[in-house]
mmCIF file of C-alpha atoms in Angstrom:
data_model
loop_
_atom_site.group_PDB
_atom_site.id
_atom_site.type_symbol
_atom_site.label_atom_id
_atom_site.label_comp_id
_atom_site.label_asym_id
_atom_site.label_seq_id
_atom_site.Cartn_x
_atom_site.Cartn_y
_atom_site.Cartn_z
ATOM 1 C CA UNK A 253 69.652 -24.099 88.030
ATOM 2 C CA UNK A 254 72.890 -24.715 89.887
ATOM 3 C CA UNK A 255 75.680 -22.140 90.091
ATOM 4 C CA UNK A 256 78.587 -22.848 87.814
ATOM 5 C CA UNK A 257 81.169 -22.201 90.556
ATOM 6 C CA UNK A 258 79.847 -23.717 93.777
ATOM 7 C CA UNK A 259 81.726 -22.743 96.912
ATOM 8 C CA UNK A 260 82.399 -25.444 99.457
ATOM 9 C CA UNK A 261 81.613 -25.311 103.151
ATOM 10 C CA UNK A 262 84.586 -24.035 105.141
ATOM 11 C CA UNK A 263 85.593 -25.395 108.597
ATOM 12 C CA UNK A 264 85.874 -22.586 111.163
ATOM 13 C CA UNK A 265 86.402 -24.487 114.446
ATOM 14 C CA UNK A 266 87.112 -28.074 115.504
ATOM 15 C CA UNK A 267 87.495 -29.923 118.807
ATOM 16 C CA UNK A 268 87.255 -33.479 120.157
ATOM 17 C CA UNK A 269 84.537 -34.781 122.439
ATOM 18 C CA UNK A 270 82.424 -37.820 123.323
ATOM 19 C CA UNK A 271 79.033 -37.496 121.585
ATOM 20 C CA UNK A 272 75.734 -38.518 123.216
ATOM 21 C CA UNK A 273 72.061 -38.379 122.203
ATOM 22 C CA UNK A 274 69.045 -38.301 124.507
ATOM 23 C CA UNK A 275 67.049 -41.533 124.792
ATOM 24 C CA UNK A 276 63.915 -40.919 122.637
ATOM 25 C CA UNK A 277 61.867 -43.164 124.926
ATOM 26 C CA UNK A 278 62.693 -41.882 128.403
ATOM 27 C CA UNK A 279 63.925 -38.387 127.416
ATOM 28 C CA UNK A 280 66.239 -38.634 130.432
ATOM 29 C CA UNK A 281 69.045 -41.113 129.816
ATOM 30 C CA UNK A 282 71.979 -40.448 127.473
ATOM 31 C CA UNK A 283 72.874 -42.918 124.700
ATOM 32 C CA UNK A 284 76.536 -42.845 123.502
ATOM 33 C CA UNK A 285 76.720 -42.046 119.782
ATOM 34 C CA UNK A 286 80.461 -42.793 119.586
ATOM 35 C CA UNK A 287 82.681 -45.362 121.302
ATOM 36 C CA UNK A 288 85.491 -42.835 121.732
ATOM 37 C CA UNK A 289 86.159 -39.132 121.339
ATOM 38 C CA UNK A 290 85.520 -37.844 117.787
ATOM 39 C CA UNK A 291 85.970 -34.535 115.968
ATOM 40 C CA UNK A 292 83.117 -32.028 116.330
ATOM 41 C CA UNK A 293 83.424 -29.143 113.847
ATOM 42 C CA UNK A 294 81.629 -25.932 112.906
ATOM 43 C CA UNK A 295 81.221 -25.344 109.139
ATOM 44 C CA UNK A 296 80.033 -22.248 107.228
ATOM 45 C CA UNK A 297 78.250 -22.386 103.866
ATOM 46 C CA UNK A 298 78.850 -18.995 102.215
ATOM 47 C CA UNK A 299 76.343 -19.734 99.435
ATOM 48 C CA UNK A 300 73.363 -20.157 101.784
ATOM 49 C CA UNK A 301 74.742 -18.237 104.805
ATOM 50 C CA UNK A 302 74.225 -21.366 106.926
ATOM 51 C CA UNK A 303 76.284 -22.610 109.890
ATOM 52 C CA UNK A 304 76.375 -26.320 110.703
ATOM 53 C CA UNK A 305 77.781 -28.566 113.439
ATOM 54 C CA UNK A 306 79.112 -31.802 111.962
ATOM 55 C CA UNK A 307 80.660 -34.877 113.554
ATOM 56 C CA UNK A 308 81.558 -37.969 111.539
ATOM 57 C CA UNK A 309 82.241 -41.374 113.066
ATOM 58 C CA UNK A 310 83.735 -43.660 110.404
ATOM 59 C CA UNK A 311 81.373 -43.347 107.425
ATOM 60 C CA UNK A 312 78.334 -42.255 109.473
ATOM 61 C CA UNK A 313 77.374 -38.673 110.320
ATOM 62 C CA UNK A 314 76.778 -38.628 114.089
ATOM 63 C CA UNK A 315 75.857 -34.916 114.181
ATOM 64 C CA UNK A 316 74.531 -32.901 111.215
ATOM 65 C CA UNK A 317 72.845 -29.903 112.828
ATOM 66 C CA UNK A 318 72.061 -26.493 111.297
ATOM 67 C CA UNK A 319 72.619 -23.769 113.920
ATOM 68 C CA UNK A 320 69.581 -21.501 114.385
ATOM 69 C CA UNK A 321 69.186 -18.332 116.482
ATOM 70 C CA UNK A 322 66.764 -20.133 118.822
ATOM 71 C CA UNK A 323 69.305 -22.776 119.915
ATOM 72 C CA UNK A 324 71.024 -22.585 123.305
ATOM 73 C CA UNK A 325 74.092 -24.501 124.494
ATOM 74 C CA UNK A 326 73.805 -25.305 128.215
ATOM 75 C CA UNK A 327 76.714 -26.319 130.461
ATOM 76 C CA UNK A 328 75.407 -29.020 132.807
ATOM 77 C CA UNK A 329 78.741 -29.797 134.493
ATOM 78 C CA UNK A 330 82.394 -28.802 134.367
ATOM 79 C CA UNK A 331 83.077 -30.948 131.278
ATOM 80 C CA UNK A 332 79.627 -31.597 129.770
ATOM 81 C CA UNK A 333 77.194 -29.501 127.719
ATOM 82 C CA UNK A 334 74.074 -30.031 125.630
ATOM 83 C CA UNK A 335 71.714 -28.387 123.103
ATOM 84 C CA UNK A 336 68.399 -29.318 121.451
ATOM 85 C CA UNK A 337 67.877 -29.747 117.698
ATOM 86 C CA UNK A 338 64.168 -29.409 116.870
ATOM 87 C CA UNK A 339 64.680 -30.452 113.237
ATOM 88 C CA UNK A 340 66.221 -33.790 114.213
ATOM 89 C CA UNK A 341 63.861 -34.046 117.219
ATOM 90 C CA UNK A 342 66.725 -34.884 119.579
ATOM 91 C CA UNK A 343 69.109 -33.444 122.168
ATOM 92 C CA UNK A 344 72.894 -33.693 121.672
ATOM 93 C CA UNK A 345 75.359 -33.959 124.550
ATOM 94 C CA UNK A 346 79.143 -33.462 124.427
ATOM 95 C CA UNK A 347 81.650 -34.693 127.001
ATOM 96 C CA UNK A 348 85.023 -32.938 126.887
ATOM 97 C CA UNK A 349 88.398 -33.943 128.287
ATOM 98 C CA UNK A 350 88.996 -30.556 129.959
ATOM 99 C CA UNK A 351 86.917 -27.657 131.228
ATOM 100 C CA UNK A 352 88.799 -25.318 128.872
ATOM 101 C CA UNK A 353 87.571 -27.252 125.810
ATOM 102 C CA UNK A 354 83.988 -26.933 127.071
ATOM 103 C CA UNK A 355 84.365 -23.147 127.456
ATOM 104 C CA UNK A 356 85.890 -22.837 123.968
ATOM 105 C CA UNK A 357 83.025 -24.800 122.363
ATOM 106 C CA UNK A 358 80.408 -22.812 124.305
ATOM 107 C CA UNK A 359 81.917 -19.481 123.223
ATOM 108 C CA UNK A 360 82.092 -20.616 119.584
ATOM 109 C CA UNK A 361 78.466 -21.850 119.740
ATOM 110 C CA UNK A 362 77.297 -18.441 120.980
ATOM 111 C CA UNK A 363 79.357 -16.662 118.307
ATOM 112 C CA UNK A 364 77.945 -18.863 115.513
ATOM 113 C CA UNK A 365 74.383 -18.483 116.827
ATOM 114 C CA UNK A 366 74.689 -14.670 116.722
ATOM 115 C CA UNK A 367 76.093 -14.864 113.184
ATOM 116 C CA UNK A 368 73.175 -17.111 112.147
ATOM 117 C CA UNK A 369 70.718 -14.595 113.595
ATOM 118 C CA UNK A 370 72.278 -11.750 111.578
ATOM 119 C CA UNK A 371 72.256 -13.896 108.430
ATOM 120 C CA UNK A 372 68.564 -14.715 108.916
ATOM 121 C CA UNK A 373 67.666 -11.052 109.420
ATOM 122 C CA UNK A 374 69.470 -10.099 106.205
ATOM 123 C CA UNK A 375 67.747 -12.933 104.334
ATOM 124 C CA UNK A 376 64.292 -11.853 105.609
ATOM 125 C CA UNK A 377 64.911 -8.252 104.554
ATOM 126 C CA UNK A 378 65.939 -9.443 101.096
ATOM 127 C CA UNK A 379 62.822 -11.649 100.773
ATOM 128 C CA UNK A 380 60.550 -8.750 101.745
ATOM 129 C CA UNK A 381 62.160 -6.536 99.093
ATOM 130 C CA UNK A 382 61.808 -9.243 96.441
ATOM 131 C CA UNK A 383 58.155 -9.810 97.383
ATOM 132 C CA UNK A 384 57.360 -6.108 97.026
ATOM 133 C CA UNK A 385 58.912 -5.999 93.542
ATOM 134 C CA UNK A 386 57.575 -9.342 92.236
ATOM 135 C CA UNK A 387 54.796 -9.542 89.627
ATOM 136 C CA UNK A 388 52.601 -12.395 88.481
ATOM 137 C CA UNK A 389 54.154 -14.580 85.788
ATOM 138 C CA UNK A 390 52.151 -14.761 82.488
ATOM 139 C CA UNK A 391 50.439 -18.045 81.764
ATOM 140 C CA UNK A 392 51.382 -20.057 78.702
ATOM 141 C CA UNK A 393 48.827 -19.950 75.798
ATOM 142 C CA UNK A 394 46.759 -23.107 75.250
ATOM 143 C CA UNK A 395 48.206 -25.522 72.719
ATOM 144 C CA UNK A 396 45.988 -26.245 69.703
ATOM 145 C CA UNK A 397 46.187 -29.732 68.295
ATOM 146 C CA UNK A 398 46.731 -29.728 64.536
ATOM 147 C CA UNK A 399 47.742 -32.792 62.591
ATOM 148 C CA UNK A 400 51.452 -32.590 61.722
ATOM 149 C CA UNK A 401 53.097 -30.193 64.260
ATOM 150 C CA UNK A 402 51.452 -32.080 67.192
ATOM 151 C CA UNK A 403 53.894 -34.936 66.816
ATOM 152 C CA UNK A 404 56.850 -32.505 66.979
ATOM 153 C CA UNK A 405 55.451 -30.917 70.153
ATOM 154 C CA UNK A 406 55.020 -34.325 71.804
ATOM 155 C CA UNK A 407 58.609 -35.275 71.040
ATOM 156 C CA UNK A 408 59.817 -31.932 72.445
ATOM 157 C CA UNK A 409 57.947 -32.469 75.717
ATOM 158 C CA UNK A 410 59.317 -36.024 75.985
ATOM 159 C CA UNK A 411 62.859 -34.736 75.509
ATOM 160 C CA UNK A 412 62.179 -32.086 78.176
ATOM 161 C CA UNK A 413 61.088 -34.752 80.682
ATOM 162 C CA UNK A 414 64.136 -36.915 79.885
ATOM 163 C CA UNK A 415 66.513 -33.972 80.404
ATOM 164 C CA UNK A 416 64.812 -33.082 83.686
ATOM 165 C CA UNK A 417 65.238 -36.639 85.006
ATOM 166 C CA UNK A 418 68.900 -36.636 83.914
ATOM 167 C CA UNK A 419 69.364 -33.307 85.683
ATOM 168 C CA UNK A 420 67.877 -34.682 88.927
ATOM 169 C CA UNK A 421 70.168 -37.721 88.741
ATOM 170 C CA UNK A 422 73.255 -35.529 88.303
ATOM 171 C CA UNK A 423 72.042 -33.308 91.148
ATOM 172 C CA UNK A 424 71.905 -36.361 93.426
ATOM 173 C CA UNK A 425 75.426 -37.399 92.379
ATOM 174 C CA UNK A 426 76.673 -33.869 93.054
ATOM 175 C CA UNK A 427 75.082 -33.906 96.514
ATOM 176 C CA UNK A 428 76.782 -37.211 97.360
ATOM 177 C CA UNK A 429 80.093 -35.788 96.162
ATOM 178 C CA UNK A 430 79.573 -32.742 98.414
ATOM 179 C CA UNK A 431 79.070 -34.967 101.483
ATOM 180 C CA UNK A 432 82.232 -36.922 100.683
ATOM 181 C CA UNK A 433 84.150 -33.684 100.114
ATOM 182 C CA UNK A 434 82.870 -32.267 103.410
ATOM 183 C CA UNK A 435 84.084 -35.379 105.314
ATOM 184 C CA UNK A 436 87.510 -35.112 103.684
ATOM 185 C CA UNK A 437 87.740 -31.410 104.556
ATOM 186 C CA UNK A 438 86.912 -32.176 108.188
ATOM 187 C CA UNK A 439 89.570 -34.895 108.223
ATOM 188 C CA UNK A 440 92.107 -32.588 106.585
ATOM 189 C CA UNK A 441 91.313 -29.804 109.058
ATOM 190 C CA UNK A 442 91.904 -32.222 111.958
ATOM 191 C CA UNK A 443 95.170 -33.485 110.469
ATOM 192 C CA UNK A 444 96.424 -29.941 109.931
ATOM 193 C CA UNK A 445 95.577 -29.062 113.538
ATOM 194 C CA UNK A 446 97.369 -32.190 114.820
ATOM 195 C CA UNK A 447 100.297 -31.459 112.520
ATOM 196 C CA UNK A 448 100.753 -27.935 113.874
ATOM 197 C CA UNK A 449 100.649 -29.239 117.457
ATOM 198 C CA UNK A 450 103.224 -31.933 116.669
ATOM 199 C CA UNK A 451 105.514 -29.436 114.934
ATOM 200 C CA UNK A 452 105.417 -27.176 117.990
ATOM 201 C CA UNK A 453 106.065 -30.161 120.290
ATOM 202 C CA UNK A 454 108.989 -31.311 118.125
ATOM 203 C CA UNK A 455 110.570 -27.844 118.129
ATOM 204 C CA UNK A 456 110.290 -27.753 121.902
ATOM 205 C CA UNK A 457 111.616 -31.317 122.171
ATOM 206 C CA UNK A 458 114.607 -30.548 119.944
ATOM 207 C CA UNK A 459 115.470 -27.553 122.127
ATOM 208 C CA UNK A 460 115.182 -29.741 125.237
ATOM 209 C CA UNK A 461 117.346 -32.452 123.641
ATOM 210 C CA UNK A 462 120.139 -29.971 123.012
ATOM 211 C CA UNK A 463 119.901 -28.769 126.581
ATOM 212 C CA UNK A 464 119.858 -32.331 127.922
ATOM 213 C CA UNK A 465 122.899 -33.241 125.816
ATOM 214 C CA UNK A 466 124.830 -30.423 127.459
ATOM 215 C CA UNK A 467 123.648 -31.601 130.875
ATOM 216 C CA UNK A 468 124.680 -35.178 130.010
ATOM 217 C CA UNK A 469 128.163 -34.042 129.086
ATOM 218 C CA UNK A 470 128.394 -32.145 132.364
ATOM 219 C CA UNK A 471 127.079 -35.160 134.322
ATOM 220 C CA UNK A 472 129.529 -37.475 132.547
ATOM 221 C CA UNK A 473 132.405 -35.182 133.446
ATOM 222 C CA UNK A 474 131.197 -35.050 137.041
ATOM 223 C CA UNK A 475 130.892 -38.847 137.078
ATOM 224 C CA UNK A 476 134.430 -39.347 135.819
ATOM 225 C CA UNK A 477 135.717 -36.921 138.434
ATOM 226 C CA UNK A 478 133.862 -38.769 141.191
ATOM 227 C CA UNK A 479 135.174 -42.117 139.914
ATOM 228 C CA UNK A 480 138.703 -40.783 140.120
ATOM 229 C CA UNK A 481 138.068 -39.567 143.672
ATOM 230 C CA UNK A 482 136.664 -42.977 144.638
ATOM 231 C CA UNK A 483 139.715 -44.685 143.118
ATOM 232 C CA UNK A 484 142.044 -42.364 145.054
ATOM 233 C CA UNK A 485 140.162 -43.088 148.275
ATOM 234 C CA UNK A 486 140.349 -46.831 147.660
ATOM 235 C CA UNK A 487 144.084 -46.516 146.994
ATOM 236 C CA UNK A 488 144.553 -44.691 150.311
ATOM 237 C CA UNK A 489 142.438 -47.063 152.356
ATOM 238 C CA UNK A 490 142.993 -47.253 156.105
ATOM 239 C CA UNK A 491 142.005 -43.688 156.981
ATOM 240 C CA UNK A 492 138.802 -43.557 159.042
ATOM 241 C CA UNK A 493 137.057 -40.507 157.542
ATOM 242 C CA UNK A 494 137.680 -41.743 153.987
ATOM 243 C CA UNK A 495 135.130 -44.582 154.362
ATOM 244 C CA UNK A 496 132.307 -42.127 155.082
ATOM 245 C CA UNK A 497 133.370 -39.895 152.210
ATOM 246 C CA UNK A 498 133.575 -42.950 149.964
ATOM 247 C CA UNK A 499 129.976 -43.880 150.787
ATOM 248 C CA UNK A 500 128.773 -40.365 150.044
ATOM 249 C CA UNK A 501 130.592 -40.279 146.712
ATOM 250 C CA UNK A 502 129.241 -43.726 145.786
ATOM 251 C CA UNK A 503 125.682 -42.580 146.554
ATOM 252 C CA UNK A 504 126.157 -39.426 144.460
ATOM 253 C CA UNK A 505 127.538 -41.533 141.636
ATOM 254 C CA UNK A 506 124.500 -43.833 141.697
ATOM 255 C CA UNK A 507 122.134 -40.842 141.654
ATOM 256 C CA UNK A 508 123.919 -39.378 138.637
ATOM 257 C CA UNK A 509 123.777 -42.711 136.793
ATOM 258 C CA UNK A 510 120.015 -42.979 137.475
ATOM 259 C CA UNK A 511 119.533 -39.424 136.178
ATOM 260 C CA UNK A 512 121.529 -40.268 133.041
ATOM 261 C CA UNK A 513 119.346 -43.331 132.453
ATOM 262 C CA UNK A 514 116.150 -41.256 132.802
ATOM 263 C CA UNK A 515 117.426 -38.662 130.324
ATOM 264 C CA UNK A 516 118.291 -41.426 127.836
ATOM 265 C CA UNK A 517 114.734 -42.757 128.087
ATOM 266 C CA UNK A 518 113.279 -39.270 127.480
ATOM 267 C CA UNK A 519 115.462 -38.866 124.376
ATOM 268 C CA UNK A 520 114.247 -42.258 123.111
ATOM 269 C CA UNK A 521 110.602 -41.194 123.597
ATOM 270 C CA UNK A 522 111.183 -37.960 121.666
ATOM 271 C CA UNK A 523 112.786 -39.885 118.813
ATOM 272 C CA UNK A 524 109.719 -42.170 118.631
ATOM 273 C CA UNK A 525 107.476 -39.068 118.409
ATOM 274 C CA UNK A 526 109.345 -38.041 115.283
ATOM 275 C CA UNK A 527 108.172 -41.235 113.559
ATOM 276 C CA UNK A 528 104.563 -40.423 114.582
ATOM 277 C CA UNK A 529 104.993 -36.994 113.022
ATOM 278 C CA UNK A 530 106.063 -38.526 109.699
ATOM 279 C CA UNK A 531 103.059 -40.869 109.788
ATOM 280 C CA UNK A 532 100.666 -37.933 110.289
ATOM 281 C CA UNK A 533 102.366 -36.095 107.415
ATOM 282 C CA UNK A 534 101.701 -39.128 105.200
ATOM 283 C CA UNK A 535 98.032 -39.276 106.296
ATOM 284 C CA UNK A 536 97.647 -35.570 105.534
ATOM 285 C CA UNK A 537 99.101 -36.029 102.038
ATOM 286 C CA UNK A 538 96.667 -38.888 101.393
ATOM 287 C CA UNK A 539 93.732 -36.755 102.568
ATOM 288 C CA UNK A 540 94.829 -33.900 100.276
ATOM 289 C CA UNK A 541 95.068 -36.343 97.360
ATOM 290 C CA UNK A 542 91.559 -37.682 98.019
ATOM 291 C CA UNK A 543 90.231 -34.134 98.332
ATOM 292 C CA UNK A 544 91.682 -33.234 94.952
ATOM 293 C CA UNK A 545 90.069 -36.322 93.408
ATOM 294 C CA UNK A 546 86.685 -35.278 94.815
ATOM 295 C CA UNK A 547 87.162 -31.738 93.472
ATOM 296 C CA UNK A 548 87.936 -33.152 90.009
ATOM 297 C CA UNK A 549 84.822 -35.309 90.197
ATOM 298 C CA UNK A 550 82.710 -32.320 91.196
ATOM 299 C CA UNK A 551 84.151 -30.286 88.311
ATOM 300 C CA UNK A 552 83.152 -33.065 85.907
ATOM 301 C CA UNK A 553 79.637 -33.143 87.379
ATOM 302 C CA UNK A 554 79.347 -29.357 87.037
ATOM 303 C CA UNK A 555 80.430 -29.618 83.400
ATOM 304 C CA UNK A 556 77.768 -32.264 82.778
ATOM 305 C CA UNK A 557 75.159 -30.069 84.452
ATOM 306 C CA UNK A 558 76.122 -27.156 82.196
ATOM 307 C CA UNK A 559 75.720 -29.391 79.139
ATOM 308 C CA UNK A 560 72.339 -30.590 80.413
ATOM 309 C CA UNK A 561 71.211 -27.005 80.993
ATOM 310 C CA UNK A 562 72.331 -26.075 77.480
ATOM 311 C CA UNK A 563 70.420 -29.016 75.984
ATOM 312 C CA UNK A 564 67.363 -28.099 78.022
ATOM 313 C CA UNK A 565 67.604 -24.482 76.825
ATOM 314 C CA UNK A 566 67.823 -25.668 73.209
ATOM 315 C CA UNK A 567 64.809 -27.928 73.742
ATOM 316 C CA UNK A 568 62.788 -25.041 75.162
ATOM 317 C CA UNK A 569 63.773 -22.915 72.146
ATOM 318 C CA UNK A 570 62.584 -25.686 69.795
ATOM 319 C CA UNK A 571 59.303 -25.884 71.660
ATOM 320 C CA UNK A 572 58.782 -22.131 71.390
ATOM 321 C CA UNK A 573 59.486 -22.309 67.661
ATOM 322 C CA UNK A 574 56.966 -25.147 67.260
ATOM 323 C CA UNK A 575 54.380 -23.115 69.189
ATOM 324 C CA UNK A 576 54.947 -20.228 66.764
ATOM 325 C CA UNK A 577 54.521 -22.521 63.764
ATOM 326 C CA UNK A 578 51.323 -23.939 65.247
ATOM 327 C CA UNK A 579 49.936 -20.458 65.833
ATOM 328 C CA UNK A 580 50.747 -19.494 62.236
ATOM 329 C CA UNK A 581 49.076 -22.678 60.918
ATOM 330 C CA UNK A 582 45.975 -21.925 62.985
ATOM 331 C CA UNK A 583 45.802 -18.407 61.577
ATOM 332 C CA UNK A 584 46.099 -19.739 58.008
ATOM 333 C CA UNK A 585 43.349 -22.281 58.700
ATOM 334 C CA UNK A 586 41.119 -19.528 60.056
ATOM 335 C CA UNK A 587 41.662 -17.507 56.861
ATOM 336 C CA UNK A 588 40.939 -20.550 54.673
ATOM 337 C CA UNK A 589 37.766 -21.325 56.626
ATOM 338 C CA UNK A 590 36.637 -17.716 56.259
ATOM 339 C CA UNK A 591 37.274 -17.826 52.475
ATOM 340 C CA UNK A 592 35.386 -21.101 52.161
ATOM 341 C CA UNK A 593 32.495 -19.631 54.085
ATOM 342 C CA UNK A 594 32.385 -16.646 51.706
ATOM 343 C CA UNK A 595 32.514 -18.984 48.704
ATOM 344 C CA UNK A 596 29.668 -21.082 50.133
ATOM 345 C CA UNK A 597 27.527 -17.990 50.612
ATOM 346 C CA UNK A 598 28.284 -16.843 47.049
ATOM 347 C CA UNK A 599 27.287 -20.248 45.684
ATOM 348 C CA UNK A 600 24.026 -20.172 47.628
ATOM 349 C CA UNK A 601 23.176 -16.772 46.185
ATOM 350 C CA UNK A 602 23.914 -18.002 42.660
ATOM 351 C CA UNK A 603 21.728 -21.031 43.163
ATOM 352 C CA UNK A 604 18.885 -18.856 44.434
ATOM 353 C CA UNK A 605 19.007 -16.731 41.268
#
């Protein structure tokens, strides 16, 4: 039976890297699993106490690895690391943009591996306790075939098989919905991370813009003052030293104009980043909307599973009731057979007399 309130897997860490897999033929060369850097995330399933590493490229899962205590992440260079997955019979490699990202992923891998080891130890202790307290389940009594109730029992078993197949089909649909929900959560986690970085960058950019505006005003005032000095020097032409001073002022004026142009370009770049921020906000809203749709679909599937379980429980109750009726009919038949046997013996005695 499935739990009525199933908890989803929660993302606990995410980074970007180029994903590789070892060549299954040579066991030496690396085969790129993604054309560009993709998100690589750690997820925790609180229901099963399981940690997983997941990376999705488009609609395909590039990495879907359950972290076990026996796994080891090895740094092979300043920006590259690898680990082996015995269940998938492969070795994964990750190429990072910076050495800091590699260290962060390695530390998180070690932390998750230790947590998985503790979870396994707790699970083993629980299994040992359950084994010590378990008892053998009683076997069901043999079913006697009697004309009449047999047809009811056959229909009950057929209904049981139909409900079981319906339950398996809904279970498969629920599993597919969980995969879709997991991909959307990974996408939402990435968008939220990018959003927070952009917000911080925009706050910093806005502070810089205000500072640059003040500098621009100061530079403009300085430029006007220099222009006036140049005009005065041109008006008093004929003095020898004024030509040299004029050249120096002209050079300073050109430098200030170049600096003003550079600051204008930086302001334009920051304004374009604001439009990127709004686009990411829109993508995040769309991801949240899709996530809510998946949650509604999962709720509907859980409701259908509850109904199926209720129908199955009712069917089992009907079968138990039919078994009771059959047992009662058998007992009555035994009594009738015993009475007939006594009557036959009485008749034989009368005939002998």
